[in-house]
PDB file of C-alpha atoms in Angstrom:
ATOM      1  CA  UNK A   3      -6.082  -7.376   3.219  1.00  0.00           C
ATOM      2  CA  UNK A   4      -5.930 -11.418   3.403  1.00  0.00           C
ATOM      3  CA  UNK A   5      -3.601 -12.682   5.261  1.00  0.00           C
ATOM      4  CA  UNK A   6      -0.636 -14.725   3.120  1.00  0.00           C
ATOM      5  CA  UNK A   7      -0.600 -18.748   4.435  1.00  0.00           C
ATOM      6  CA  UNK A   8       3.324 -18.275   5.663  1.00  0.00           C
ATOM      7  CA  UNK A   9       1.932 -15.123   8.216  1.00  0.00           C
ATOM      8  CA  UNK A  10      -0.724 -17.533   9.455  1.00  0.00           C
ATOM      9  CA  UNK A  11       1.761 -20.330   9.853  1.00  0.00           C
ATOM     10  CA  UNK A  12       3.721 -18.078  12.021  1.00  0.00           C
ATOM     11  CA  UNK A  13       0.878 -17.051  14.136  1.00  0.00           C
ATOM     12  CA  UNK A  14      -0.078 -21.290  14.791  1.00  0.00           C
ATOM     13  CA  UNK A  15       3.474 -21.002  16.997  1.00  0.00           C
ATOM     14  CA  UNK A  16       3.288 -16.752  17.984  1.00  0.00           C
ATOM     15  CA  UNK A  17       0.372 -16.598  19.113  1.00  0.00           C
ATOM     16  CA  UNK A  18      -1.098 -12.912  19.194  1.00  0.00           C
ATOM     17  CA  UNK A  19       2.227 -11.692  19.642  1.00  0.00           C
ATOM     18  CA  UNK A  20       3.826  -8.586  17.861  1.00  0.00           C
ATOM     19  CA  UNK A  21       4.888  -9.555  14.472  1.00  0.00           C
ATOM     20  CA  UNK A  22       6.896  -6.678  12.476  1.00  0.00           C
ATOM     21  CA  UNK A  23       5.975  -7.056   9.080  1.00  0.00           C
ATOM     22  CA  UNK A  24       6.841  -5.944   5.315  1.00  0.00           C
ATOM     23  CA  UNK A  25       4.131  -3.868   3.855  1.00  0.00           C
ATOM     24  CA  UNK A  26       4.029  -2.355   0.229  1.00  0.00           C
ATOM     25  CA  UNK A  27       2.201   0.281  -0.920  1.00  0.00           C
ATOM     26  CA  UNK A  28       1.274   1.477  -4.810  1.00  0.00           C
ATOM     27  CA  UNK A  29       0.386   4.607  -5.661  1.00  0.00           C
ATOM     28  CA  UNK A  30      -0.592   4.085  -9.477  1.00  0.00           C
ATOM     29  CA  UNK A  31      -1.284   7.093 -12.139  1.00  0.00           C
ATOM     30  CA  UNK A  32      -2.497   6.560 -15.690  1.00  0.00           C
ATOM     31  CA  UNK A  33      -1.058   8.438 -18.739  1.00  0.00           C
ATOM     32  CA  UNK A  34      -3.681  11.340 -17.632  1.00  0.00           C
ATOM     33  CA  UNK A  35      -2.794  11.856 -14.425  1.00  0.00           C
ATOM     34  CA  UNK A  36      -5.322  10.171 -12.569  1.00  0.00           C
ATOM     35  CA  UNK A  37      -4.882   7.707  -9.330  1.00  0.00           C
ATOM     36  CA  UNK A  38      -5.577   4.585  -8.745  1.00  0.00           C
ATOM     37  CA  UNK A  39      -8.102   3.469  -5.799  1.00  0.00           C
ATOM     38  CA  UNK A  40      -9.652   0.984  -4.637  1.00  0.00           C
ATOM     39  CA  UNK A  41     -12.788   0.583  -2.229  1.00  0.00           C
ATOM     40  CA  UNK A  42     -11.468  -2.419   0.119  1.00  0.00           C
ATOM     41  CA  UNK A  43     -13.774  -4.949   1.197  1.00  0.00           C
ATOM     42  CA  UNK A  44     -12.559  -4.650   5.081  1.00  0.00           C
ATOM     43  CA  UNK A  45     -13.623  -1.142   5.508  1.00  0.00           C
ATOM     44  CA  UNK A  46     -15.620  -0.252   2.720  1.00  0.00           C
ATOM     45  CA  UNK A  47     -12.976   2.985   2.169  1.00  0.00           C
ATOM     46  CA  UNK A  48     -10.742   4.071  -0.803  1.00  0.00           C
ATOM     47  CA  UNK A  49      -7.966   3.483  -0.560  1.00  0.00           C
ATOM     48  CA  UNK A  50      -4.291   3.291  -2.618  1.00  0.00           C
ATOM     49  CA  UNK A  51      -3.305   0.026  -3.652  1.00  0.00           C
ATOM     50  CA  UNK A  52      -0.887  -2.238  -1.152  1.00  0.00           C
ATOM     51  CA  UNK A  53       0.130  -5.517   0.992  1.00  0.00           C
ATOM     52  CA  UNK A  54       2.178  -7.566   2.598  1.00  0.00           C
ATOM     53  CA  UNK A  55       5.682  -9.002   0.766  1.00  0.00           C
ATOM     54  CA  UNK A  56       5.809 -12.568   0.179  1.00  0.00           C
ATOM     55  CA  UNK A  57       8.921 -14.383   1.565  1.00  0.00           C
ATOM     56  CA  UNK A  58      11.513 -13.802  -1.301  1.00  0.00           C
ATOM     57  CA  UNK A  59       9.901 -10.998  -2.707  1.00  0.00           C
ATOM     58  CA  UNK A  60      11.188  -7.775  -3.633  1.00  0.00           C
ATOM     59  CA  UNK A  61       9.556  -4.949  -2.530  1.00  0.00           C
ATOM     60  CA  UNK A  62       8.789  -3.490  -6.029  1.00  0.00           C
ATOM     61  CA  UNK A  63       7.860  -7.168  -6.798  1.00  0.00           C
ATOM     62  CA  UNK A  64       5.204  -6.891  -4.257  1.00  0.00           C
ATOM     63  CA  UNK A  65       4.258  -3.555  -6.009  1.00  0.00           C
ATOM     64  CA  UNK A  66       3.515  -4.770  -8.874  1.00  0.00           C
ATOM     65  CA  UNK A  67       1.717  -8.521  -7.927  1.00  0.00           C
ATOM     66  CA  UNK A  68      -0.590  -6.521  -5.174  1.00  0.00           C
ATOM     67  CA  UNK A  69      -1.674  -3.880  -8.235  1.00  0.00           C
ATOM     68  CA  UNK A  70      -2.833  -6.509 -10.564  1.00  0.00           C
ATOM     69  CA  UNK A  71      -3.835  -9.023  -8.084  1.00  0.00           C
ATOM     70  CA  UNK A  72      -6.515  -6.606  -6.793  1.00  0.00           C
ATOM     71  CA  UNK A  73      -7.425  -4.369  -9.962  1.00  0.00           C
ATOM     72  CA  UNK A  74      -5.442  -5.922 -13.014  1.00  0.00           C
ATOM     73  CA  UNK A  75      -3.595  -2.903 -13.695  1.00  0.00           C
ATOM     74  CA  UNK A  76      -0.094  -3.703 -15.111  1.00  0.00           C
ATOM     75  CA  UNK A  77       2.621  -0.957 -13.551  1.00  0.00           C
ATOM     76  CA  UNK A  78       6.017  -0.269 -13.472  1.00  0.00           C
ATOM     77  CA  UNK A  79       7.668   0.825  -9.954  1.00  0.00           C
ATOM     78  CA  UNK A  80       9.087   4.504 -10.652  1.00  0.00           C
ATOM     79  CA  UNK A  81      10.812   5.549  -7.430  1.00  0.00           C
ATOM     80  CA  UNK A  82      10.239   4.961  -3.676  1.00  0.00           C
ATOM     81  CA  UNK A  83       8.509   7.748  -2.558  1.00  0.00           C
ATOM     82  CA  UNK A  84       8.996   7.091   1.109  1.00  0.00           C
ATOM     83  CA  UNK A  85      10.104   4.527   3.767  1.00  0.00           C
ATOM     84  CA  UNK A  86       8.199   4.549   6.759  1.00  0.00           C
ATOM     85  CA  UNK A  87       7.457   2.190  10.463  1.00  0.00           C
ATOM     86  CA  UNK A  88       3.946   2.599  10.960  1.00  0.00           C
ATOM     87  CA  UNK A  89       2.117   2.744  14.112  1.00  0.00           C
ATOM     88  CA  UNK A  90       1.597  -0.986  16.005  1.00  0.00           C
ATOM     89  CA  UNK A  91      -1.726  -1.945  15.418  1.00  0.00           C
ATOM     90  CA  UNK A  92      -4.747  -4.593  17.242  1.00  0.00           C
ATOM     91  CA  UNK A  93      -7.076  -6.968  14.787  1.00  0.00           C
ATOM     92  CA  UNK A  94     -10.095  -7.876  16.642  1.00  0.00           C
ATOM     93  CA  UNK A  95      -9.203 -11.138  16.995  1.00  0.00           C
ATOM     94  CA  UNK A  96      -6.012  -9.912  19.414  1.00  0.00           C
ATOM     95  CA  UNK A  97      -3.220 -10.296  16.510  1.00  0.00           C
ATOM     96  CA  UNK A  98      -0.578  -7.771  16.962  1.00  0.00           C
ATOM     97  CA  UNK A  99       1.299  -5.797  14.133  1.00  0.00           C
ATOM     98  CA  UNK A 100       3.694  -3.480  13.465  1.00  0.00           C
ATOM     99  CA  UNK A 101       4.093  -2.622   9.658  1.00  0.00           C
ATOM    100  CA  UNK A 102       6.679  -1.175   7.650  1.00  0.00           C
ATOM    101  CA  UNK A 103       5.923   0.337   4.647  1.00  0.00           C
ATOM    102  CA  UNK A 104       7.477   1.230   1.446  1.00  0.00           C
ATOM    103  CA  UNK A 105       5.578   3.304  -0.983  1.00  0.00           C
ATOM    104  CA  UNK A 106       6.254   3.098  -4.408  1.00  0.00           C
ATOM    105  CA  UNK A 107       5.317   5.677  -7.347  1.00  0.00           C
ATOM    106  CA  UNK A 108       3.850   3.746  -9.939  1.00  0.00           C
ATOM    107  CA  UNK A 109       3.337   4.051 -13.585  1.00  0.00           C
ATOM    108  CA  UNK A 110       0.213   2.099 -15.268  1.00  0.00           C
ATOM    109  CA  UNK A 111       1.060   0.233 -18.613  1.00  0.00           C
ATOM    110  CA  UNK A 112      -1.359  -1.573 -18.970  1.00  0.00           C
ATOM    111  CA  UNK A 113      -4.967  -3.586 -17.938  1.00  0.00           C
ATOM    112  CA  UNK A 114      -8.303  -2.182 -17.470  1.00  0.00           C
ATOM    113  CA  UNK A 115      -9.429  -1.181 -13.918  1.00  0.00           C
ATOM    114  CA  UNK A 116     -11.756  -4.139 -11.987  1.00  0.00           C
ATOM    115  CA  UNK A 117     -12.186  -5.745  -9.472  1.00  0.00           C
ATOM    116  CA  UNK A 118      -9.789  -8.508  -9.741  1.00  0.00           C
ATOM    117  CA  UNK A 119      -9.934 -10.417  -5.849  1.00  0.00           C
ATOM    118  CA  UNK A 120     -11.936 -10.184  -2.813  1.00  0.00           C
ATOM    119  CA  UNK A 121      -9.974  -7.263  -1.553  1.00  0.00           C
ATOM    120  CA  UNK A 122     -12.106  -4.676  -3.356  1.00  0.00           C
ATOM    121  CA  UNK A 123     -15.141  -3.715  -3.135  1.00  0.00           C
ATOM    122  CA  UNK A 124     -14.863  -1.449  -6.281  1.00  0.00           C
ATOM    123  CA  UNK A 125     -11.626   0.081  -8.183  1.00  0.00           C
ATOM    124  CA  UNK A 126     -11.243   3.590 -10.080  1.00  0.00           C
ATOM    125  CA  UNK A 127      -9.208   6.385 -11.366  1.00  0.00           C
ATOM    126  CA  UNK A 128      -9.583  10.014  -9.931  1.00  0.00           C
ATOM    127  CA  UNK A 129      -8.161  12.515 -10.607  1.00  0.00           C
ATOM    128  CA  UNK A 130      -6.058  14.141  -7.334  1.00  0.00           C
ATOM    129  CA  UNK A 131      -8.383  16.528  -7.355  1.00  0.00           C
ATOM    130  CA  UNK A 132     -11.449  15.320  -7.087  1.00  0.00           C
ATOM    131  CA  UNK A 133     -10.535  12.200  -4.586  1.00  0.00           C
ATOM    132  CA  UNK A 134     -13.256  10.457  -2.759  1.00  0.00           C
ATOM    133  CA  UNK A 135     -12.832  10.502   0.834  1.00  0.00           C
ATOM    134  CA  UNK A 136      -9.729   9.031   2.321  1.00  0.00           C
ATOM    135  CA  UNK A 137      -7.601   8.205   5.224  1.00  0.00           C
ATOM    136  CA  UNK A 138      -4.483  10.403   5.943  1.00  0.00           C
ATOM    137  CA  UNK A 139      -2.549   7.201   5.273  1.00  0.00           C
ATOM    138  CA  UNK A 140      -3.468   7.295   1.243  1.00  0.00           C
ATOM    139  CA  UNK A 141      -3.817  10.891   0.799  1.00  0.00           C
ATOM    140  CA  UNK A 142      -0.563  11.617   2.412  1.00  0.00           C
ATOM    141  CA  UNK A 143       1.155   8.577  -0.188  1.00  0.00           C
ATOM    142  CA  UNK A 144      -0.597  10.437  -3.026  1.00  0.00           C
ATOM    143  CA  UNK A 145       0.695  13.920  -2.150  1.00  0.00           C
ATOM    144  CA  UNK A 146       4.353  12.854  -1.673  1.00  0.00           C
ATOM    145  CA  UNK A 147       3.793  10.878  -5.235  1.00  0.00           C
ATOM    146  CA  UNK A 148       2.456  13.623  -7.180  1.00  0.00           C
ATOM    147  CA  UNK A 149       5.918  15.322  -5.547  1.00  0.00           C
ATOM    148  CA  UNK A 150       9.573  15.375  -7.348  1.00  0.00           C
ATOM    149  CA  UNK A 151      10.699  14.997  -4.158  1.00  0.00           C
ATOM    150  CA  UNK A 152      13.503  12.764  -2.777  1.00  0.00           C
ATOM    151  CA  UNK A 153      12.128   9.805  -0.467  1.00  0.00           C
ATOM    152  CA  UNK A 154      10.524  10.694   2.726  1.00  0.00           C
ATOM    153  CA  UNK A 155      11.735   9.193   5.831  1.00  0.00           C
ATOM    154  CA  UNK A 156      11.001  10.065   9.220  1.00  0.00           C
ATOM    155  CA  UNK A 157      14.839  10.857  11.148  1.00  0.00           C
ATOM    156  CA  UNK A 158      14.549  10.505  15.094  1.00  0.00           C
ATOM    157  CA  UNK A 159      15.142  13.304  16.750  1.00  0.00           C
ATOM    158  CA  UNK A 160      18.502  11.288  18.240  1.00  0.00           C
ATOM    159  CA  UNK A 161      20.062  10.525  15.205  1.00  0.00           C
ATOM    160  CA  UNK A 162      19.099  14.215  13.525  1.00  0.00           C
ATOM    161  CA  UNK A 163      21.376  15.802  16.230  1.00  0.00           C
TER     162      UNK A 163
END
């Protein structure tokens, strides 16, 4: 994931310090069924589609603009699927980060599948059930998608009392 100019003007002034920031994710099927990945260029993993939101950005805006920007599929945002703070995590070059991620069910409309940026390494459709490997992060998003489920959030145990 590249890091948008207005984070990295932030981090002249924060330093490493924790920043707590807006993250998008896409979880895109075609008419048949299949998922979108792609193979990111940071890990060399598949992956589901996602990023950060750009100031002024809507987070189904962000949906969309991160799915073509990195595979030139068009979509359409179908429902949040869930809402979720994930864990703080350490870059190696010290930055601090704490995202917060809203996953979005995603219809394709349009576009062939390519690598469209230097995010990717390689992009495909799969079908969810034959998925290459993946983190728990993507195959967890593509589970609750494939779902007609109300969005997922996680309650604390204090306010669920």
């Amino acid at each position: 994931m590249s890091t948008p100019e207005y984070i990295r003007a932030i981090r002249a002034s924060a330093g490493h310090r924790l920043l707590l920031l807006p993250g998008v994710t896409a979880v895109v099927f075609d008419d048949r069924g299949r998922v979108l990945l792609g193979r990111r260029s940071d890990t060399g993993r598949w992956s589901v589609v996602g990023g950060i939101a750009e100031p002024g950005e809507q987070p189904a805006q962000t949906a969309v603009r991160e799915v073509y920007e990195e595979t030139a599929v068009r979509c359409v945002p179908e429902r949040v699927v869930l809402v979720q703070m994930l864990q703080p995590v350490t870059y190696a070059n010290g930055d601090h980060c704490q995202f917060q991620d809203i996953t979005f069910r995603c219809r394709a409309t349009g576009g062939e599948a390519r690598v469209n940026d230097h995010e990717s390494l390689e992009v495909g459709w799969f079908e969810p059930d034959a998925l290459p490997a993946l983190d728990p992060f993507a195959l967890d998003r593509i589970h609750r998608a494939l779902r007609d489920e109300p969005t997922w959030f996680e309650v604390p145990a204090e306010i669920a009392e």
